[in-house]
PDB file of C-alpha atoms in Angstrom:
ATOM      1  CA  UNK A   1     -26.201 -15.811  22.227  1.00  0.00           C
ATOM      2  CA  UNK A   2     -22.701 -16.218  23.739  1.00  0.00           C
ATOM      3  CA  UNK A   3     -23.215 -19.908  24.747  1.00  0.00           C
ATOM      4  CA  UNK A   4     -25.017 -20.724  21.537  1.00  0.00           C
ATOM      5  CA  UNK A   5     -21.958 -19.335  19.579  1.00  0.00           C
ATOM      6  CA  UNK A   6     -19.391 -21.272  21.521  1.00  0.00           C
ATOM      7  CA  UNK A   7     -19.172 -23.722  18.733  1.00  0.00           C
ATOM      8  CA  UNK A   8     -20.002 -21.414  15.771  1.00  0.00           C
ATOM      9  CA  UNK A   9     -16.634 -20.217  15.114  1.00  0.00           C
ATOM     10  CA  UNK A  10     -15.436 -16.647  14.628  1.00  0.00           C
ATOM     11  CA  UNK A  11     -19.049 -15.293  14.542  1.00  0.00           C
ATOM     12  CA  UNK A  12     -19.113 -15.177  18.460  1.00  0.00           C
ATOM     13  CA  UNK A  13     -15.742 -13.612  19.149  1.00  0.00           C
ATOM     14  CA  UNK A  14     -16.056  -9.846  18.149  1.00  0.00           C
ATOM     15  CA  UNK A  15     -12.327  -9.152  17.495  1.00  0.00           C
ATOM     16  CA  UNK A  16     -11.845 -12.451  15.515  1.00  0.00           C
ATOM     17  CA  UNK A  17     -15.034 -11.879  13.562  1.00  0.00           C
ATOM     18  CA  UNK A  18     -14.014  -8.428  12.653  1.00  0.00           C
ATOM     19  CA  UNK A  19     -10.461  -9.610  11.518  1.00  0.00           C
ATOM     20  CA  UNK A  20     -12.127 -12.525   9.645  1.00  0.00           C
ATOM     21  CA  UNK A  21     -14.483 -10.266   7.690  1.00  0.00           C
ATOM     22  CA  UNK A  22     -11.682  -7.781   6.930  1.00  0.00           C
ATOM     23  CA  UNK A  23      -9.578 -10.528   5.632  1.00  0.00           C
ATOM     24  CA  UNK A  24     -12.425 -11.826   3.439  1.00  0.00           C
ATOM     25  CA  UNK A  25     -12.893  -8.442   1.979  1.00  0.00           C
ATOM     26  CA  UNK A  26      -9.259  -8.119   1.139  1.00  0.00           C
ATOM     27  CA  UNK A  27      -9.156 -11.656  -0.327  1.00  0.00           C
ATOM     28  CA  UNK A  28     -12.205 -10.888  -2.491  1.00  0.00           C
ATOM     29  CA  UNK A  29     -10.751  -7.571  -3.615  1.00  0.00           C
ATOM     30  CA  UNK A  30      -7.566  -9.369  -4.473  1.00  0.00           C
ATOM     31  CA  UNK A  31      -9.543 -11.855  -6.630  1.00  0.00           C
ATOM     32  CA  UNK A  32     -11.984  -9.510  -8.345  1.00  0.00           C
ATOM     33  CA  UNK A  33     -10.054  -6.275  -8.723  1.00  0.00           C
ATOM     34  CA  UNK A  34     -11.062  -2.794  -7.881  1.00  0.00           C
ATOM     35  CA  UNK A  35     -13.812  -2.419 -10.474  1.00  0.00           C
ATOM     36  CA  UNK A  36     -15.322  -5.661  -9.168  1.00  0.00           C
ATOM     37  CA  UNK A  37     -16.711  -3.856  -6.242  1.00  0.00           C
ATOM     38  CA  UNK A  38     -17.455  -5.784  -2.989  1.00  0.00           C
ATOM     39  CA  UNK A  39     -20.423  -7.960  -2.249  1.00  0.00           C
ATOM     40  CA  UNK A  40     -21.284  -8.003   1.248  1.00  0.00           C
ATOM     41  CA  UNK A  41     -23.022 -11.448   0.983  1.00  0.00           C
ATOM     42  CA  UNK A  42     -19.889 -12.926  -0.638  1.00  0.00           C
ATOM     43  CA  UNK A  43     -17.725 -11.400   2.211  1.00  0.00           C
ATOM     44  CA  UNK A  44     -19.952 -13.036   4.939  1.00  0.00           C
ATOM     45  CA  UNK A  45     -20.004 -16.367   2.984  1.00  0.00           C
ATOM     46  CA  UNK A  46     -16.176 -16.320   2.646  1.00  0.00           C
ATOM     47  CA  UNK A  47     -15.708 -15.327   6.420  1.00  0.00           C
ATOM     48  CA  UNK A  48     -18.117 -18.158   7.338  1.00  0.00           C
ATOM     49  CA  UNK A  49     -20.598 -15.852   9.242  1.00  0.00           C
ATOM     50  CA  UNK A  50     -24.125 -14.543   8.946  1.00  0.00           C
ATOM     51  CA  UNK A  51     -24.381 -11.519   6.473  1.00  0.00           C
ATOM     52  CA  UNK A  52     -26.100  -9.596   9.388  1.00  0.00           C
ATOM     53  CA  UNK A  53     -22.691  -9.586  11.226  1.00  0.00           C
ATOM     54  CA  UNK A  54     -21.200  -7.554   8.547  1.00  0.00           C
ATOM     55  CA  UNK A  55     -23.622  -4.747   9.399  1.00  0.00           C
ATOM     56  CA  UNK A  56     -23.455  -5.332  13.102  1.00  0.00           C
ATOM     57  CA  UNK A  57     -19.648  -4.831  13.203  1.00  0.00           C
ATOM     58  CA  UNK A  58     -19.156  -2.364  10.309  1.00  0.00           C
ATOM     59  CA  UNK A  59     -22.565  -0.756   9.552  1.00  0.00           C
ATOM     60  CA  UNK A  60     -21.850  -0.464   5.728  1.00  0.00           C
ATOM     61  CA  UNK A  61     -19.751  -1.709   2.929  1.00  0.00           C
ATOM     62  CA  UNK A  62     -17.677   1.640   3.083  1.00  0.00           C
ATOM     63  CA  UNK A  63     -17.057   1.072   6.896  1.00  0.00           C
ATOM     64  CA  UNK A  64     -15.935  -2.398   6.297  1.00  0.00           C
ATOM     65  CA  UNK A  65     -13.445  -1.293   3.527  1.00  0.00           C
ATOM     66  CA  UNK A  66     -12.239   1.624   5.628  1.00  0.00           C
ATOM     67  CA  UNK A  67     -11.532  -0.783   8.550  1.00  0.00           C
ATOM     68  CA  UNK A  68      -9.718  -3.413   6.359  1.00  0.00           C
ATOM     69  CA  UNK A  69      -7.635  -0.540   4.807  1.00  0.00           C
ATOM     70  CA  UNK A  70      -6.560   0.724   8.167  1.00  0.00           C
ATOM     71  CA  UNK A  71      -5.432  -2.846   9.280  1.00  0.00           C
ATOM     72  CA  UNK A  72      -3.767  -3.401   6.036  1.00  0.00           C
ATOM     73  CA  UNK A  73      -1.980   0.089   6.020  1.00  0.00           C
ATOM     74  CA  UNK A  74      -0.515  -0.560   9.429  1.00  0.00           C
ATOM     75  CA  UNK A  75       1.353  -3.696   8.006  1.00  0.00           C
ATOM     76  CA  UNK A  76       2.089  -1.783   4.683  1.00  0.00           C
ATOM     77  CA  UNK A  77       3.703   1.263   6.372  1.00  0.00           C
ATOM     78  CA  UNK A  78       6.173  -0.918   8.289  1.00  0.00           C
ATOM     79  CA  UNK A  79       7.327  -2.558   4.919  1.00  0.00           C
ATOM     80  CA  UNK A  80       7.123   0.768   2.762  1.00  0.00           C
ATOM     81  CA  UNK A  81       8.139   3.489   5.106  1.00  0.00           C
ATOM     82  CA  UNK A  82      11.375   5.191   4.151  1.00  0.00           C
ATOM     83  CA  UNK A  83      14.605   4.223   5.937  1.00  0.00           C
ATOM     84  CA  UNK A  84      15.934   6.547   8.563  1.00  0.00           C
ATOM     85  CA  UNK A  85      19.323   6.754   7.209  1.00  0.00           C
ATOM     86  CA  UNK A  86      20.150   9.241   4.301  1.00  0.00           C
ATOM     87  CA  UNK A  87      19.631   7.725   0.868  1.00  0.00           C
ATOM     88  CA  UNK A  88      19.643   8.598  -2.748  1.00  0.00           C
ATOM     89  CA  UNK A  89      16.035   9.040  -4.016  1.00  0.00           C
ATOM     90  CA  UNK A  90      16.437   6.128  -6.392  1.00  0.00           C
ATOM     91  CA  UNK A  91      17.114   3.841  -3.485  1.00  0.00           C
ATOM     92  CA  UNK A  92      14.140   5.199  -1.705  1.00  0.00           C
ATOM     93  CA  UNK A  93      11.946   4.538  -4.759  1.00  0.00           C
ATOM     94  CA  UNK A  94      13.194   0.911  -5.018  1.00  0.00           C
ATOM     95  CA  UNK A  95      12.262   0.248  -1.321  1.00  0.00           C
ATOM     96  CA  UNK A  96       8.790   1.943  -1.689  1.00  0.00           C
ATOM     97  CA  UNK A  97       8.026   0.058  -4.959  1.00  0.00           C
ATOM     98  CA  UNK A  98       9.043  -3.318  -3.648  1.00  0.00           C
ATOM     99  CA  UNK A  99       6.930  -2.712  -0.470  1.00  0.00           C
ATOM    100  CA  UNK A 100       4.013  -1.370  -2.494  1.00  0.00           C
ATOM    101  CA  UNK A 101       3.955  -4.518  -4.734  1.00  0.00           C
ATOM    102  CA  UNK A 102       3.915  -6.706  -1.595  1.00  0.00           C
ATOM    103  CA  UNK A 103       0.921  -4.954  -0.135  1.00  0.00           C
ATOM    104  CA  UNK A 104      -0.918  -4.108  -3.355  1.00  0.00           C
ATOM    105  CA  UNK A 105      -4.206  -4.901  -1.891  1.00  0.00           C
ATOM    106  CA  UNK A 106      -3.979  -1.847   0.248  1.00  0.00           C
ATOM    107  CA  UNK A 107      -3.616   0.339  -2.816  1.00  0.00           C
ATOM    108  CA  UNK A 108      -6.644  -1.311  -4.415  1.00  0.00           C
ATOM    109  CA  UNK A 109      -8.732  -0.664  -1.334  1.00  0.00           C
ATOM    110  CA  UNK A 110      -7.539   2.920  -1.158  1.00  0.00           C
ATOM    111  CA  UNK A 111      -8.429   3.615  -4.815  1.00  0.00           C
ATOM    112  CA  UNK A 112     -11.881   1.821  -4.232  1.00  0.00           C
ATOM    113  CA  UNK A 113     -12.559   4.118  -1.287  1.00  0.00           C
ATOM    114  CA  UNK A 114     -11.366   7.279  -3.239  1.00  0.00           C
ATOM    115  CA  UNK A 115     -13.730   6.394  -6.209  1.00  0.00           C
ATOM    116  CA  UNK A 116     -16.381   5.809  -3.522  1.00  0.00           C
ATOM    117  CA  UNK A 117     -15.938   9.507  -2.365  1.00  0.00           C
ATOM    118  CA  UNK A 118     -14.452   8.694   1.056  1.00  0.00           C
ATOM    119  CA  UNK A 119     -13.435  11.984   2.497  1.00  0.00           C
ATOM    120  CA  UNK A 120     -11.329  10.521   5.281  1.00  0.00           C
ATOM    121  CA  UNK A 121      -9.011   8.554   3.125  1.00  0.00           C
ATOM    122  CA  UNK A 122      -5.315   9.295   3.407  1.00  0.00           C
ATOM    123  CA  UNK A 123      -3.143   8.128   0.575  1.00  0.00           C
ATOM    124  CA  UNK A 124      -0.034   9.245   2.499  1.00  0.00           C
ATOM    125  CA  UNK A 125      -0.525   8.244   6.058  1.00  0.00           C
ATOM    126  CA  UNK A 126       3.193   8.640   6.706  1.00  0.00           C
ATOM    127  CA  UNK A 127       3.426  12.063   5.200  1.00  0.00           C
ATOM    128  CA  UNK A 128       5.174  14.207   7.828  1.00  0.00           C
ATOM    129  CA  UNK A 129       7.870  11.671   8.366  1.00  0.00           C
ATOM    130  CA  UNK A 130       8.517  11.235   4.736  1.00  0.00           C
ATOM    131  CA  UNK A 131       8.681  14.894   4.017  1.00  0.00           C
ATOM    132  CA  UNK A 132      11.219  15.204   6.952  1.00  0.00           C
ATOM    133  CA  UNK A 133      13.338  12.468   5.510  1.00  0.00           C
ATOM    134  CA  UNK A 134      13.319  13.919   2.038  1.00  0.00           C
ATOM    135  CA  UNK A 135      14.243  17.310   3.582  1.00  0.00           C
ATOM    136  CA  UNK A 136      17.319  15.795   5.436  1.00  0.00           C
ATOM    137  CA  UNK A 137      18.308  14.064   2.190  1.00  0.00           C
ATOM    138  CA  UNK A 138      18.250  17.272   0.467  1.00  0.00           C
ATOM    139  CA  UNK A 139      20.321  19.079   3.214  1.00  0.00           C
ATOM    140  CA  UNK A 140      22.823  16.263   2.951  1.00  0.00           C
ATOM    141  CA  UNK A 141      23.162  16.924  -0.796  1.00  0.00           C
ATOM    142  CA  UNK A 142      21.541  13.737  -1.973  1.00  0.00           C
ATOM    143  CA  UNK A 143      18.727  15.545  -3.584  1.00  0.00           C
ATOM    144  CA  UNK A 144      19.214  18.667  -5.748  1.00  0.00           C
ATOM    145  CA  UNK A 145      18.484  21.933  -3.834  1.00  0.00           C
ATOM    146  CA  UNK A 146      16.034  23.125  -6.471  1.00  0.00           C
ATOM    147  CA  UNK A 147      13.787  20.005  -6.253  1.00  0.00           C
ATOM    148  CA  UNK A 148      10.247  20.528  -5.041  1.00  0.00           C
ATOM    149  CA  UNK A 149       9.845  18.072  -2.094  1.00  0.00           C
ATOM    150  CA  UNK A 150       6.147  18.134  -2.130  1.00  0.00           C
ATOM    151  CA  UNK A 151       6.254  17.347  -5.961  1.00  0.00           C
ATOM    152  CA  UNK A 152       8.744  14.654  -5.463  1.00  0.00           C
ATOM    153  CA  UNK A 153       6.751  12.938  -2.687  1.00  0.00           C
ATOM    154  CA  UNK A 154       3.551  13.158  -4.806  1.00  0.00           C
ATOM    155  CA  UNK A 155       5.634  11.477  -7.688  1.00  0.00           C
ATOM    156  CA  UNK A 156       6.667   8.758  -5.491  1.00  0.00           C
ATOM    157  CA  UNK A 157       2.929   8.025  -4.368  1.00  0.00           C
ATOM    158  CA  UNK A 158       1.684   8.289  -7.854  1.00  0.00           C
ATOM    159  CA  UNK A 159       4.279   5.877  -9.189  1.00  0.00           C
ATOM    160  CA  UNK A 160       3.596   3.333  -6.497  1.00  0.00           C
ATOM    161  CA  UNK A 161      -0.213   3.534  -6.683  1.00  0.00           C
ATOM    162  CA  UNK A 162      -0.333   3.483 -10.388  1.00  0.00           C
ATOM    163  CA  UNK A 163       2.015   0.613 -10.918  1.00  0.00           C
ATOM    164  CA  UNK A 164       0.620  -1.782  -8.454  1.00  0.00           C
ATOM    165  CA  UNK A 165      -2.942  -1.195  -9.864  1.00  0.00           C
ATOM    166  CA  UNK A 166      -1.746  -1.830 -13.490  1.00  0.00           C
ATOM    167  CA  UNK A 167       1.054  -4.320 -12.994  1.00  0.00           C
ATOM    168  CA  UNK A 168      -0.962  -7.546 -13.691  1.00  0.00           C
ATOM    169  CA  UNK A 169      -2.700  -6.139 -16.649  1.00  0.00           C
ATOM    170  CA  UNK A 170       0.544  -4.671 -18.167  1.00  0.00           C
ATOM    171  CA  UNK A 171       2.464  -8.009 -17.680  1.00  0.00           C
ATOM    172  CA  UNK A 172      -0.302  -9.874 -19.458  1.00  0.00           C
ATOM    173  CA  UNK A 173      -0.364  -7.422 -22.449  1.00  0.00           C
ATOM    174  CA  UNK A 174       3.480  -7.462 -22.664  1.00  0.00           C
ATOM    175  CA  UNK A 175       3.551 -11.365 -22.401  1.00  0.00           C
ATOM    176  CA  UNK A 176       5.786 -11.406 -19.579  1.00  0.00           C
ATOM    177  CA  UNK A 177       5.748 -12.663 -15.853  1.00  0.00           C
ATOM    178  CA  UNK A 178       4.483 -10.240 -13.234  1.00  0.00           C
ATOM    179  CA  UNK A 179       7.593 -10.846 -11.244  1.00  0.00           C
ATOM    180  CA  UNK A 180       9.824 -10.166 -14.102  1.00  0.00           C
ATOM    181  CA  UNK A 181       8.056  -6.907 -14.956  1.00  0.00           C
ATOM    182  CA  UNK A 182       8.417  -5.999 -11.271  1.00  0.00           C
ATOM    183  CA  UNK A 183      12.240  -6.263 -11.523  1.00  0.00           C
ATOM    184  CA  UNK A 184      12.519  -4.533 -14.776  1.00  0.00           C
ATOM    185  CA  UNK A 185      10.058  -1.557 -13.860  1.00  0.00           C
ATOM    186  CA  UNK A 186      11.632  -1.001 -10.390  1.00  0.00           C
ATOM    187  CA  UNK A 187      15.208  -1.074 -11.806  1.00  0.00           C
ATOM    188  CA  UNK A 188      14.351   1.529 -14.500  1.00  0.00           C
ATOM    189  CA  UNK A 189      12.337   3.553 -12.045  1.00  0.00           C
ATOM    190  CA  UNK A 190      15.510   3.731  -9.849  1.00  0.00           C
ATOM    191  CA  UNK A 191      17.556   4.864 -12.727  1.00  0.00           C
ATOM    192  CA  UNK A 192      15.208   7.514 -13.794  1.00  0.00           C
ATOM    193  CA  UNK A 193      15.080   8.925 -10.262  1.00  0.00           C
ATOM    194  CA  UNK A 194      18.757   9.634 -10.400  1.00  0.00           C
ATOM    195  CA  UNK A 195      17.751  12.696 -12.278  1.00  0.00           C
ATOM    196  CA  UNK A 196      17.182  14.364  -8.858  1.00  0.00           C
ATOM    197  CA  UNK A 197      20.518  13.415  -7.306  1.00  0.00           C
ATOM    198  CA  UNK A 198      22.393  16.164  -5.655  1.00  0.00           C
ATOM    199  CA  UNK A 199      26.060  16.807  -5.396  1.00  0.00           C
ATOM    200  CA  UNK A 200      26.614  14.084  -2.925  1.00  0.00           C
ATOM    201  CA  UNK A 201      25.308  11.346  -5.196  1.00  0.00           C
ATOM    202  CA  UNK A 202      28.600   9.347  -4.928  1.00  0.00           C
ATOM    203  CA  UNK A 203      28.190   8.940  -1.079  1.00  0.00           C
ATOM    204  CA  UNK A 204      29.347   5.708   0.463  1.00  0.00           C
ATOM    205  CA  UNK A 205      25.845   4.675   1.242  1.00  0.00           C
ATOM    206  CA  UNK A 206      25.257   0.948   1.245  1.00  0.00           C
ATOM    207  CA  UNK A 207      24.605  -0.407  -2.267  1.00  0.00           C
ATOM    208  CA  UNK A 208      22.583  -3.318  -1.282  1.00  0.00           C
ATOM    209  CA  UNK A 209      18.706  -3.306  -1.868  1.00  0.00           C
ATOM    210  CA  UNK A 210      16.810  -1.858   1.006  1.00  0.00           C
ATOM    211  CA  UNK A 211      13.554  -3.329   0.120  1.00  0.00           C
ATOM    212  CA  UNK A 212      11.963  -5.728   2.545  1.00  0.00           C
ATOM    213  CA  UNK A 213       9.159  -6.794   0.117  1.00  0.00           C
TER     214      UNK A 213
END
């Protein structure tokens, strides 16, 4: 089987085949949306491999989605994870939303798995670190002392997830460009989040946008 596959492309290289199938799954999800589901025959066709290889490498549709999500989330965390330096919460929201928009496909996969009853899904893979950074911000006076940090983190996750799932449809209904809506929404979200600012809100923190996405 190995020699036969030497000229048959990614189907004979296990790591490359897995990555190719995951990428195909992400591309189809991006094209069809969450409720479009995922057709394994289409995934195999897009990846240029035999459909049997999907089952060989992943076993099921859910396992393929879970594997693609894990790979995508590793990239997403690097772009979305909060900065180590103390910041106002509004600045953290801006950074998180810009990163979330960049990796919207990961959120679509997460919601698809959530609706599919996946018990291993983690919507907040960076939870301990994020909670610690928010606690440090609160101690530095950048977040009011009476703000519930679990609720604040939940609001950030819900805001990011909800917006990236709905942004294209909302832009269409409003009759504006998606990029334009991104800027308008993120700017307003940052302003609204100033409501949790603590006494040190006039700190000398850098004013430039911390988003990488």
